[in-house]
GROMACS .gro file of C-alpha atoms in nm:
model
  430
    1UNK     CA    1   0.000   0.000   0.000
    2UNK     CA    2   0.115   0.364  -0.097
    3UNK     CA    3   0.255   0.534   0.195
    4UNK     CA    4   0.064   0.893   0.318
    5UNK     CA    5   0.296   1.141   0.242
    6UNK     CA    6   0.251   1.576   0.272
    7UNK     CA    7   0.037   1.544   0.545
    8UNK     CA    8   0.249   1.822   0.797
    9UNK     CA    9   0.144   2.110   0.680
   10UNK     CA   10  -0.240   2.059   0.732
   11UNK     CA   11  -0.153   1.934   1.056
   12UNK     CA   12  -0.044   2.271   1.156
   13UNK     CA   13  -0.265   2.483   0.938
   14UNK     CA   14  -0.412   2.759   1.160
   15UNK     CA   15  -0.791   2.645   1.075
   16UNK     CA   16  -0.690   2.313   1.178
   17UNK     CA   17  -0.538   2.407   1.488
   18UNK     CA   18  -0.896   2.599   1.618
   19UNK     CA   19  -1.094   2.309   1.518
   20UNK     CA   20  -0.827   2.125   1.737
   21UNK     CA   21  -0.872   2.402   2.025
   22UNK     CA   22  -1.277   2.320   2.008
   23UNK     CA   23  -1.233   1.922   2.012
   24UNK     CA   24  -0.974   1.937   2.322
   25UNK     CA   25  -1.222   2.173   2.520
   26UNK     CA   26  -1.524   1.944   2.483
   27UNK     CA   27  -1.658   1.925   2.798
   28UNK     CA   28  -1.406   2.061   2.987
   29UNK     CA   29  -1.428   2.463   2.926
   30UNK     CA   30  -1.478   2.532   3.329
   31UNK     CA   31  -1.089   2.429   3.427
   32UNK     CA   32  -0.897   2.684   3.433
   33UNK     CA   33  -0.611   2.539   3.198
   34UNK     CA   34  -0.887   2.563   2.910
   35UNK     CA   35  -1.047   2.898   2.976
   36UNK     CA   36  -0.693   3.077   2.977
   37UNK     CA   37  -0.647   2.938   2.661
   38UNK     CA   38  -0.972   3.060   2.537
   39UNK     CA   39  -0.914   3.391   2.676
   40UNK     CA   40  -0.647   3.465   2.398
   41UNK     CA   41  -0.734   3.203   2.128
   42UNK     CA   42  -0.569   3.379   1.876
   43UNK     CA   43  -0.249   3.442   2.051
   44UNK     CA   44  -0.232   3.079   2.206
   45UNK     CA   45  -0.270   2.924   1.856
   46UNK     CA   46   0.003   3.161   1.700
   47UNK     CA   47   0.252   3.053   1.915
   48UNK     CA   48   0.155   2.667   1.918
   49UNK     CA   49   0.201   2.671   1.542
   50UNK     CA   50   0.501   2.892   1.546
   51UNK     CA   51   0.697   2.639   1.819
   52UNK     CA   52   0.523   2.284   1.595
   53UNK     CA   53   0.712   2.461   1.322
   54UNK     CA   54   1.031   2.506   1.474
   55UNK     CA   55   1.035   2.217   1.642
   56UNK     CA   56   1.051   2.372   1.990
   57UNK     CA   57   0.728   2.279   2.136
   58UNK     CA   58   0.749   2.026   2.472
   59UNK     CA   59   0.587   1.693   2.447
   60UNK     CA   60   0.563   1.427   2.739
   61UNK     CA   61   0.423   1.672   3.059
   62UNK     CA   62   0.144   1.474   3.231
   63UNK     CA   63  -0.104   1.498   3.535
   64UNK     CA   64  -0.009   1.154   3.681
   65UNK     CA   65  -0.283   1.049   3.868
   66UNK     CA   66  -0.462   0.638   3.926
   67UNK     CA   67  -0.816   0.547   3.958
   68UNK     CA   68  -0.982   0.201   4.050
   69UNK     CA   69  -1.222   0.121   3.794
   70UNK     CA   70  -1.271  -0.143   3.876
   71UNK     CA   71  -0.869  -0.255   3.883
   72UNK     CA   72  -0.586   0.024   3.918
   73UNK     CA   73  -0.471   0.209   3.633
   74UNK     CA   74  -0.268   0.490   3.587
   75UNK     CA   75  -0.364   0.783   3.422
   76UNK     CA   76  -0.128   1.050   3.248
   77UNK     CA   77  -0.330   1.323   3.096
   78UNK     CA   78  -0.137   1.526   2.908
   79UNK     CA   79  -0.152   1.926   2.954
   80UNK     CA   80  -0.419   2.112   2.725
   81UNK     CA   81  -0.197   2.273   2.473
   82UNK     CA   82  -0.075   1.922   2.423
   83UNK     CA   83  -0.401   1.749   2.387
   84UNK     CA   84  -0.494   2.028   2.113
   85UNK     CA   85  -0.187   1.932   1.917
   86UNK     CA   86  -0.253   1.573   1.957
   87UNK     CA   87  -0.583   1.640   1.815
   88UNK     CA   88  -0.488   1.863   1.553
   89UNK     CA   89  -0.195   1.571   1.441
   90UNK     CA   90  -0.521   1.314   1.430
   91UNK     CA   91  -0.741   1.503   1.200
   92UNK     CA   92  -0.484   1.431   0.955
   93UNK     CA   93  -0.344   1.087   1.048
   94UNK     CA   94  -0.670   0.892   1.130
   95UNK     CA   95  -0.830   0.858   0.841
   96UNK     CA   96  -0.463   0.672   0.678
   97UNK     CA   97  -0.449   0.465   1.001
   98UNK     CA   98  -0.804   0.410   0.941
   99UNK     CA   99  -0.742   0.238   0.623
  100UNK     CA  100  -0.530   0.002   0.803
  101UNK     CA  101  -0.817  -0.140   0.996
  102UNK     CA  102  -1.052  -0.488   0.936
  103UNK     CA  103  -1.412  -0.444   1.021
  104UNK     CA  104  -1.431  -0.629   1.331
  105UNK     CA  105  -1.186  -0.400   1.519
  106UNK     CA  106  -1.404  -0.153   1.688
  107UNK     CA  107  -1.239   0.029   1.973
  108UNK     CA  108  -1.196   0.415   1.866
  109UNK     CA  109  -1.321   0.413   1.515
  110UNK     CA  110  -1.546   0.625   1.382
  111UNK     CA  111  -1.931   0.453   1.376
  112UNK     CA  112  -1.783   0.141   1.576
  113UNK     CA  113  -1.780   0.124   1.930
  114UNK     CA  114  -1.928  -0.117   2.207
  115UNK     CA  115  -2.245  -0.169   2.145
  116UNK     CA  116  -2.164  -0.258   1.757
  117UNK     CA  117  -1.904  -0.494   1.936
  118UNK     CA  118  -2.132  -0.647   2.216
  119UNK     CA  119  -2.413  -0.672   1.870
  120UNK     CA  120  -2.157  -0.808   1.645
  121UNK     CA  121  -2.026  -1.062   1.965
  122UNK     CA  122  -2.398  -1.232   1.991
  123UNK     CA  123  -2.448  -1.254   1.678
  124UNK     CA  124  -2.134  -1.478   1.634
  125UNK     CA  125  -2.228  -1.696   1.918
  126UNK     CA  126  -2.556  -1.782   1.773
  127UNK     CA  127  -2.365  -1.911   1.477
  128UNK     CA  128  -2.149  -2.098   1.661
  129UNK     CA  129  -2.053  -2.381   1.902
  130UNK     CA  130  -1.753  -2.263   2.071
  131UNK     CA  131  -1.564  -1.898   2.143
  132UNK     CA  132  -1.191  -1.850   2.212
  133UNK     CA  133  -1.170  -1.522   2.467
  134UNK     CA  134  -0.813  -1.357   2.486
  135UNK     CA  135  -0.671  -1.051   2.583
  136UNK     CA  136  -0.324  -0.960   2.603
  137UNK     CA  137  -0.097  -0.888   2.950
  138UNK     CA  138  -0.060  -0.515   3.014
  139UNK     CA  139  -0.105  -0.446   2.667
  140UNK     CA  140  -0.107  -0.056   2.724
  141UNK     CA  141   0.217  -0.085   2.980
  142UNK     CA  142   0.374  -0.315   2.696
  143UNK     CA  143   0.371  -0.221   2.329
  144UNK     CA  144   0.718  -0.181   2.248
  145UNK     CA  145   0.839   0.186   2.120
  146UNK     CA  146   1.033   0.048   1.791
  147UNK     CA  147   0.823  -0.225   1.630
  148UNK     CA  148   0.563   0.003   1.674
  149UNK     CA  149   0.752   0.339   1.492
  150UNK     CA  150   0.843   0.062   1.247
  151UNK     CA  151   0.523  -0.011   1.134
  152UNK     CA  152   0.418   0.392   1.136
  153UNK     CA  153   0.718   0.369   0.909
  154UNK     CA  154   0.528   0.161   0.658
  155UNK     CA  155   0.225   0.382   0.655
  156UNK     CA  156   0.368   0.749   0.660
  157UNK     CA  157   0.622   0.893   0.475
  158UNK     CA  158   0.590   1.216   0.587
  159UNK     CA  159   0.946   1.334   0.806
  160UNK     CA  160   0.790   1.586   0.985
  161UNK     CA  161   0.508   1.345   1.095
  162UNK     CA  162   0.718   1.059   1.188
  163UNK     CA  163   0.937   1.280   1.394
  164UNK     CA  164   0.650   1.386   1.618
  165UNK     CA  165   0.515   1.029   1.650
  166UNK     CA  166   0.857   0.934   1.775
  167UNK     CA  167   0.868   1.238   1.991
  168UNK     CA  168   0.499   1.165   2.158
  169UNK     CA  169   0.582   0.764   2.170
  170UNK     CA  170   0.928   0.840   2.363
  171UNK     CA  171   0.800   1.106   2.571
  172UNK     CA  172   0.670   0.833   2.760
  173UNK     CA  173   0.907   0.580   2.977
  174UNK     CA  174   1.116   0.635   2.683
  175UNK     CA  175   1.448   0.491   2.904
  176UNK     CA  176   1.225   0.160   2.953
  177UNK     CA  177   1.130   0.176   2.556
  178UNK     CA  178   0.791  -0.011   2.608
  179UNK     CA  179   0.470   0.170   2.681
  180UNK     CA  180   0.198   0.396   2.603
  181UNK     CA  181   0.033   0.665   2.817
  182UNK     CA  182  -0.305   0.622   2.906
  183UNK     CA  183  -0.562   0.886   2.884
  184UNK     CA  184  -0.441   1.051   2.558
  185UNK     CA  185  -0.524   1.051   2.233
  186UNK     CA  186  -0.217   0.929   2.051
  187UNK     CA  187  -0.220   0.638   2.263
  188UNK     CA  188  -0.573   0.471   2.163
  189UNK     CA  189  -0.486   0.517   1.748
  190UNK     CA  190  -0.180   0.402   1.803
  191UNK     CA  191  -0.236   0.121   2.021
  192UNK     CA  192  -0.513   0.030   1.820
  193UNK     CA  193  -0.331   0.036   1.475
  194UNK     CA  194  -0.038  -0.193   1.648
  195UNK     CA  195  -0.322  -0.481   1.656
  196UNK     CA  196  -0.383  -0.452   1.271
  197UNK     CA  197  -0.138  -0.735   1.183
  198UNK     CA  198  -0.310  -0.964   1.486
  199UNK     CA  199  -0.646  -0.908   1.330
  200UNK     CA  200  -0.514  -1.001   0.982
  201UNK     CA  201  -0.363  -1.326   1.090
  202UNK     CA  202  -0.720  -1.431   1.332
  203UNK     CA  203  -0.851  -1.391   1.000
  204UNK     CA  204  -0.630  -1.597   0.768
  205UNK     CA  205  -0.695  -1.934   1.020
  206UNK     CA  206  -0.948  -2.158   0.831
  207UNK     CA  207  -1.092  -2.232   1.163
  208UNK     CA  208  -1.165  -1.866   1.271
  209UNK     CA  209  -1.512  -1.859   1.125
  210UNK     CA  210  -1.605  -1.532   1.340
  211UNK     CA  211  -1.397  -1.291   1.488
  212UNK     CA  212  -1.413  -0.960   1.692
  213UNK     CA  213  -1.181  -0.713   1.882
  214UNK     CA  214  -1.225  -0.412   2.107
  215UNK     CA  215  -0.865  -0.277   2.181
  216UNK     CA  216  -0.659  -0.571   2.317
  217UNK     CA  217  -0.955  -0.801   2.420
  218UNK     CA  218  -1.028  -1.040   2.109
  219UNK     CA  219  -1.281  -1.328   2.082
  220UNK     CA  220  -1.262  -1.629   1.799
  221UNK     CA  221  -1.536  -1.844   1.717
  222UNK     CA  222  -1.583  -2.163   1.523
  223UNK     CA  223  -1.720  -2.534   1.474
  224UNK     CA  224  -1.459  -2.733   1.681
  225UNK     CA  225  -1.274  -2.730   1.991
  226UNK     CA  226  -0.959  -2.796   1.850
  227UNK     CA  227  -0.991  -2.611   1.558
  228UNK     CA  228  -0.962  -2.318   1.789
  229UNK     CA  229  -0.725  -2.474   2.004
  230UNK     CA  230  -0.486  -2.467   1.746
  231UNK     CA  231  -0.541  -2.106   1.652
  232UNK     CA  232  -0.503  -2.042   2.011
  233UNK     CA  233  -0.165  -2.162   2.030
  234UNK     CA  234  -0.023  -2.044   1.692
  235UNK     CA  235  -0.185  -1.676   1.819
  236UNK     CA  236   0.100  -1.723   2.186
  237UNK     CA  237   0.369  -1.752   1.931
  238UNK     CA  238   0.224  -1.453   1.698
  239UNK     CA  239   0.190  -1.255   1.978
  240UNK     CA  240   0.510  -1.306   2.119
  241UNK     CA  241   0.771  -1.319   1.858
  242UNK     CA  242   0.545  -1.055   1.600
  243UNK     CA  243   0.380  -0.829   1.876
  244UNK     CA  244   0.631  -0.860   2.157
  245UNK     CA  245   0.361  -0.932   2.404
  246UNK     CA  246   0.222  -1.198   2.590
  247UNK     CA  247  -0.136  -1.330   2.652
  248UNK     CA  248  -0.267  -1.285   3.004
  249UNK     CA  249  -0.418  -1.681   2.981
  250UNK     CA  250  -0.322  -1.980   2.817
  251UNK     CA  251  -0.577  -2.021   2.508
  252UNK     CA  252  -0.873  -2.233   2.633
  253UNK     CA  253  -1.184  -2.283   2.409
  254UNK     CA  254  -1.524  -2.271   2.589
  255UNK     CA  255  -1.875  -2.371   2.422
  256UNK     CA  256  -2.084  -2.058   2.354
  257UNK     CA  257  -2.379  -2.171   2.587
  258UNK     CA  258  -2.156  -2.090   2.914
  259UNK     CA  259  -2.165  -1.766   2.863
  260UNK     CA  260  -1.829  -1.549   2.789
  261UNK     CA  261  -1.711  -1.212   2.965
  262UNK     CA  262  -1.665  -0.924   2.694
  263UNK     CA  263  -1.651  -0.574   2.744
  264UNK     CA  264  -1.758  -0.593   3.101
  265UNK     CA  265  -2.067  -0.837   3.019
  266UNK     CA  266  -2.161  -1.202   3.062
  267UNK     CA  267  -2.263  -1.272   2.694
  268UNK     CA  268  -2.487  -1.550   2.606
  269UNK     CA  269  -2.648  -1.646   2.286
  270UNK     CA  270  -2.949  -1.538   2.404
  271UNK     CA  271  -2.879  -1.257   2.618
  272UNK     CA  272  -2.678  -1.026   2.815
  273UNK     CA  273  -2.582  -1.004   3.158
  274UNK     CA  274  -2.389  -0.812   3.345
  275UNK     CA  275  -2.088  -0.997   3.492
  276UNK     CA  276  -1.980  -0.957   3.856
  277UNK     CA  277  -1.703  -0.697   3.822
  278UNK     CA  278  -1.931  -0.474   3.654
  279UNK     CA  279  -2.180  -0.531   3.900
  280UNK     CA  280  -1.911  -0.426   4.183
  281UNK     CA  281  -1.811  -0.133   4.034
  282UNK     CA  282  -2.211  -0.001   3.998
  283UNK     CA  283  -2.295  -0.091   4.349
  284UNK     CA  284  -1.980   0.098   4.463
  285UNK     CA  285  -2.010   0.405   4.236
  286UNK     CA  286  -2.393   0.445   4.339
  287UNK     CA  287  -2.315   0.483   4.641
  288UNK     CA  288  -2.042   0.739   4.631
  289UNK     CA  289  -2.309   0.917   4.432
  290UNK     CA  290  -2.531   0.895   4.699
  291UNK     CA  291  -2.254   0.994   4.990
  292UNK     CA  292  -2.169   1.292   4.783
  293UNK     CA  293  -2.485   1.433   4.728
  294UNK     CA  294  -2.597   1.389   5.086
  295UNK     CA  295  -2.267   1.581   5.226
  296UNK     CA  296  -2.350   1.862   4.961
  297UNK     CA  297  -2.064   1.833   4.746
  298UNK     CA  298  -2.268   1.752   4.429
  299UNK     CA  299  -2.645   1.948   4.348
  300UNK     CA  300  -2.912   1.707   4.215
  301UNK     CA  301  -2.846   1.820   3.849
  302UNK     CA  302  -2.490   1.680   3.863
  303UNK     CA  303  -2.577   1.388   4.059
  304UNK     CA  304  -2.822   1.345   3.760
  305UNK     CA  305  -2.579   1.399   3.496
  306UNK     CA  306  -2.329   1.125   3.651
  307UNK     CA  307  -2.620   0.843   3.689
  308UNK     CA  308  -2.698   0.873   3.386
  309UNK     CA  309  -2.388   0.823   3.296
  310UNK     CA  310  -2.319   0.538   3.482
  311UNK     CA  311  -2.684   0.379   3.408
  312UNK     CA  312  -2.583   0.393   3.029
  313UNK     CA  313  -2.334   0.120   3.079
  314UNK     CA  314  -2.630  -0.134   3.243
  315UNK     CA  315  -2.885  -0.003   3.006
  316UNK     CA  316  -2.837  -0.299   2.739
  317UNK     CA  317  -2.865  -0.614   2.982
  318UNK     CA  318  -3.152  -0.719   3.139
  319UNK     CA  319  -3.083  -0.525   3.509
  320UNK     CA  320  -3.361  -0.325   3.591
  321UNK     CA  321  -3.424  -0.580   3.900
  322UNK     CA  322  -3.052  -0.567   3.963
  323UNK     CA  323  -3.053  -0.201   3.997
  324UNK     CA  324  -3.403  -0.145   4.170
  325UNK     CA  325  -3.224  -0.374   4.456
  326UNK     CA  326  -2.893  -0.182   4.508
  327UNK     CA  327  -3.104   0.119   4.537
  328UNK     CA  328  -3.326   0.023   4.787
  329UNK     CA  329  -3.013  -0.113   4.989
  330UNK     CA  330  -2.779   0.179   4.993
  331UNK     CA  331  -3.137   0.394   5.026
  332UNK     CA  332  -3.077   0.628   4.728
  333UNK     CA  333  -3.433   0.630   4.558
  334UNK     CA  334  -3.638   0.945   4.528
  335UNK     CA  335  -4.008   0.959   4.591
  336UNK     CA  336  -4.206   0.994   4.313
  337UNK     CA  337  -4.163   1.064   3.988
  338UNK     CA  338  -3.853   1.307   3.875
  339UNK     CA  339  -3.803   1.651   3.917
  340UNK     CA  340  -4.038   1.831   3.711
  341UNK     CA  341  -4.289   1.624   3.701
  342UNK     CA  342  -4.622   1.719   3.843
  343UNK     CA  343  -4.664   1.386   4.069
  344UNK     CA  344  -4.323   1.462   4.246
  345UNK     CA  345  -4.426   1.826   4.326
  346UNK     CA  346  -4.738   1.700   4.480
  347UNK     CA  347  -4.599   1.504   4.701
  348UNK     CA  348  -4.334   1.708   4.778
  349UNK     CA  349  -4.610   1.955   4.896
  350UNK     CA  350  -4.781   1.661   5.069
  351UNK     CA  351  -4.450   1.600   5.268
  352UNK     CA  352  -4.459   1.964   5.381
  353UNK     CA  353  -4.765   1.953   5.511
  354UNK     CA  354  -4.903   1.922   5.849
  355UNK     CA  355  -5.010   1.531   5.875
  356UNK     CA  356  -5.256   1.554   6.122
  357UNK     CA  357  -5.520   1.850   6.162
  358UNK     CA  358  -5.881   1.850   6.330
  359UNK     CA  359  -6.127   1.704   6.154
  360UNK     CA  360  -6.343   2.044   6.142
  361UNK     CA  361  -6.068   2.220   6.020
  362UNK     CA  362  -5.991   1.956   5.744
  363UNK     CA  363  -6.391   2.038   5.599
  364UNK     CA  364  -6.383   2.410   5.572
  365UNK     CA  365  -6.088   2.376   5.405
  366UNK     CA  366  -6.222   2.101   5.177
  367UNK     CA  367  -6.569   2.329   5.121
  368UNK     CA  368  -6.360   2.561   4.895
  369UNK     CA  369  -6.249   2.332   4.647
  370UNK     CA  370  -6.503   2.120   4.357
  371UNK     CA  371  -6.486   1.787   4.267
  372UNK     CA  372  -6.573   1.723   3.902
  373UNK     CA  373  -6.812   1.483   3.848
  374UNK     CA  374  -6.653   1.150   3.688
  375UNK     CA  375  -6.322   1.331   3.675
  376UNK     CA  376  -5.993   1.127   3.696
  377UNK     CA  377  -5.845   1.024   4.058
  378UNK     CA  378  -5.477   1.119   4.129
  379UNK     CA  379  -5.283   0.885   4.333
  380UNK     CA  380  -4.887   0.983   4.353
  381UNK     CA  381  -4.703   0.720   4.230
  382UNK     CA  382  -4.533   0.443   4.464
  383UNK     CA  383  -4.155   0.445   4.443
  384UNK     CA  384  -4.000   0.174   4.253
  385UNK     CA  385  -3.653   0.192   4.398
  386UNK     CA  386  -3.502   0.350   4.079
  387UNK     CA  387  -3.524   0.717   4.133
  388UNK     CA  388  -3.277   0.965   3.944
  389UNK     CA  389  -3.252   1.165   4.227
  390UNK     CA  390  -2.990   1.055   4.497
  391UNK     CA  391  -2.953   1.028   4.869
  392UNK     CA  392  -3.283   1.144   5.044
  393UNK     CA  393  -3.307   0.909   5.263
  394UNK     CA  394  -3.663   1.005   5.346
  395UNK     CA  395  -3.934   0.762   5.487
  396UNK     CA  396  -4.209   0.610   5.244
  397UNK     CA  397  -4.465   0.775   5.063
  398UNK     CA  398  -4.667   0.534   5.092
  399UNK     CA  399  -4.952   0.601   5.377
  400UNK     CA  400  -5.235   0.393   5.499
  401UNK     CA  401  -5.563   0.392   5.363
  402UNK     CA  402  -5.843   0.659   5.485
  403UNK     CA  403  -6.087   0.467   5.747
  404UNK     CA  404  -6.387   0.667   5.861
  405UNK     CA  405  -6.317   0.803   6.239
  406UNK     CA  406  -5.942   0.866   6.191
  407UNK     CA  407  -5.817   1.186   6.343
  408UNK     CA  408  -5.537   1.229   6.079
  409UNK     CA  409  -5.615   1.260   5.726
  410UNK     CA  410  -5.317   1.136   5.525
  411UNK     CA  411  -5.382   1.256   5.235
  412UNK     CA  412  -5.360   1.671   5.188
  413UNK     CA  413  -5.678   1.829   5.026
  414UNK     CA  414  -5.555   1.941   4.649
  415UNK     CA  415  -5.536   1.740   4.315
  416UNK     CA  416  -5.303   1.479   4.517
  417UNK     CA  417  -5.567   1.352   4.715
  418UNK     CA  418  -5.749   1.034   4.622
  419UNK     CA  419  -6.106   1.170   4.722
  420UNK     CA  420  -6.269   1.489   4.798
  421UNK     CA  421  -6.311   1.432   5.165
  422UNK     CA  422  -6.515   1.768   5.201
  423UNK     CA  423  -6.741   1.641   4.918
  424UNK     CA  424  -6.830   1.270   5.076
  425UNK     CA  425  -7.112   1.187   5.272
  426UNK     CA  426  -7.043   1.139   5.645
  427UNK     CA  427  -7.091   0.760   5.624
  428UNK     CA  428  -6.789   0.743   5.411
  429UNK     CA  429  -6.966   0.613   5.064
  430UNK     CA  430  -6.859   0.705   4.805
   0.00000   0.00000   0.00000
C-alpha cells in the first residue's frame, strides 16, 4: 500500500489548529487550563504553530494520577496545549491509520464502538458452538516503542510526521522503551493500529469462522474445539515473537452456551448479563453518588448527569431488578416521579404539610375546592426503587388507607388527594 505522504502542513494549518482548540475543550471549558487558553485564542494558537514549526514545542508533561475502575490504572493526561496538538496531528493521520483497519476491530473508530461490538459478539455466538476469549498482559504498559515506529514507518512517509510520532511515543518511559500513556489521544490510534497485523492473521486461520476485537480483548469463534485450540496456540507464538507481548491466559476454548465475559458483560447467545465486576463497580459508584450528594458536594443536576452516565453502561442487559435492589439497599431512591414532574411536586407539597389537623378544620378547608363529576383520581405514584434523584433518605410515601373516624387525614386536600373528603357523605360512601 502507498505510503501517506505531505500530510504536515495541514496538521499545523491555523484552521486546523482551532478546530483542534474546540475538540480538546469538549466538555471541559470550566478548568482553568482551558479557559486561559480561550481567553487569547488567537495568541495561544500563533505561538503553538510557530513552536510545531520550529520544532521547539514540549511533548511528554502529564497529570499523573490512578483510579480504581474497577482494577488500578494509571492515568497521564497530558496538559491542554498538548491534547490540542494531539488532536490537531489526528485530523490528519486517522483517516490513513483508518485504512489500516478490518471491520471487526471496533475500539476508537469512527461509527464502531461497544455496542456494535457487544451486537456483532452475539451474533457470532448464535452461529457458533464454541468462542476462544483472549486478551493480552498489560497491553497498554507493553507495546514496544520500535516495532511500533516501524510499522508507522510503513504507513507514513511524511518526516515531519514521523518525527513527532517518535517524539509523543518516547515522551513516555522512553528509558524503559515499552509503553503507552493512558488517557491521551495518541495512545488509543496508536495502540489500536499496532493490533492490525493480529487481526489479519485471526482472519487468515481456516478455523476462525467469526472474529471480533475491542482494543486488546479479542474473541474467535468456530465449529470445533480444536480447531480453535490450534489457533489459540499459533496466536502465543504470533503474539510473542510478531507483537512482543504476551497473553494474560493460556488459550482455552469454551462452548458458547456458558456464557463469555466481553466488554464488562456475561454474553450468552441469548442474552446479556452483566458480569460480577461490573456489577461491583455499579454498586460501589452508586453509592459514592449517593454519599456525595448527601454531604452537599454535588447538586441534584450533577448527581443526575453522573447516573446517567453510569446507568448507560447497564442499560443494554436485562438489570432493571438488579438495579431497583442496590437502590433500595444503599437507600438512594427518590419519591415519586422526577423533578419536574407534576406527581413529584405533589408530594413534595404533601410531605410539607401538616399530617394531622382537626377534623373540622380539614372540611372548611375542603368546602372551597369542587370535585368534578366523573373526573380522573390522582394517586402519587409508589416508588419503585429507581429514582434519578440521589440520597434522600426520606421515609415512604406510601400512607395507609383513609378509614372513617381517623383523626389524621393522610392525604392533603388538592389534586393529590385520592377523594374529595369535604365532598363525601359522612358515612364514608362514596
Amino acid at each position: 500500500m502507498k505510503r501517506a505522504g505531505h500530510l504536515w502542513p495541514a496538521v499545523v494549518e491555523r484552521g486546523n489548529l482551532v478546530r483542534a482548540f474546540h475538540q480538546a475543550a469538549r466538555g471541559k471549558r470550566h478548568k482553568m487550563e482551558v479557559r486561559r487558553f480561550a481567553a487569547d485564542l488567537d495568541r495561544h494558537v500563533d505561538q503553538l504553530r510557530r513552536t510545531l514549526m520550529d520544532g521547539t514545542f514540549e511533548v511528554g508533561r502529564f497529570h499523573v494520577f490512578k483510579v480504581h475502575d474497577p482494577k488500578e490504572r494509571t492515568i497521564h493526561a497530558a496538559h491542554f496545549e498538548e491534547r490540542v496538538f494531539h488532536h490537531a496531528l489526528m485530523n490528519q493521520c486517522e483517516p490513513v491509520l483508518e485504512r489500516q483497519a478490518v471491520f471487526h476491530s471496533y475500539a476508537c473508530r469512527r461509527g464502531k464502538g461497544r455496542l456494535k461490538a457487544m451486537d456483532a459478539a452475539r451474533a457470532a455466538a448464535r452461529r457458533n458452538d464454541w468462542q476462544l476469549k483472549l486478551d493480552i498482559r498489560k497491553y497498554f504498559e507493553s507495546v514496544p516503542h520500535d516495532r511500533l515506529l516501524d510499522r508507522l514507518g510503513r504507513v507514513f512517509k511524511d518526516p515531519a510526521v514521523l518525527l513527532w510520532f517518535e517524539r509523543i511515543v518516547r515522551g513516555h518511559r522512553g528509558d524503559e522503551g515499552r509503553g503507552l500513556p493512558i488517557g491521551s489521544l495518541t495512545s488509543q490510534h496508536l495502540a489500536n493500529f499496532y493490533l492490525v497485523t493480529l487481526d489479519r492473521y485471526c482472519a487468515e486461520q481456516p478455523a476462525v469462522r467469526a472474529y471480533c476485537r475491542y482494543m486488546d480483548d479479542f474473541v474467535c469463534w468456530g465449529a470445533d474445539k480444536q480447531g480453535l485450540l490450534e489457533v489459540g496456540r499459533g496466536l502465543q507464538r504470533f503474539v510473542a515473537q510478531e507483537l512482543g507481548l504476551e497473553l494474560k491466559h493460556p488459550p482455552c476454548p469454551q462452548p458458547v452456551r456458558r456464557g463469555m465475559d466481553f466488554l464488562g458483560y456475561r454474553m450468552f447467545p441469548d442474552h446479556v448479563e452483566l458480569n460480577r465486576r461490573s456489577k461491583v463497580r455499579y454498586r460501589r459508584r452508586l453509592g459514592v453518588l449517593s454519599r456525595l450528594h448527601e454531604a452537599g458536594c454535588l447538586s441534584e443536576s450533577a448527581v443526575q448527569q453522573r447516573l446517567t452516565a453510569l446507568t448507560a453502561f447497564v442499560l443494554p442487559t436485562a438489570s432493571h431488578r438488579f438495579r431497583s435492589r442496590v437502590c433500595k439497599q444503599i437507600r438512594s431512591a427518590a419519591i415519586g416521579l422526577e423533578p419536574g414532574e407534576p406527581g413529584r411536586q405533589l408530594e413534595q407539597q404533601r410531605d410539607q404539610l401538616p399530617r394531622c389537623e382537626p377534623q373540622q378544620q380539614q372540611s372548611r378547608q375542603h368546602e372551597q375546592q369542587h370535585r368534578v363529576p366523573g373526573g380522573p383520581q390522582l394517586r402519587p405514584r409508589e416508588p419503585d426503587g429507581f429514582g434519578v434523584s440521589m440520597g434522600l433518605n426520606r421515609p415512604s410515601s406510601a400512607s395507609p388507607p383513609h378509614r372513617r373516624g381517623d383523626q389524621c387525614n393522610p392525604w392533603p386536600s388538592g389534586a393529590g388527594s385520592p377523594t374529595d373528603v369535604g365532598s363525601m357523605p359522612p358515612d364514608g360512601s362514596g
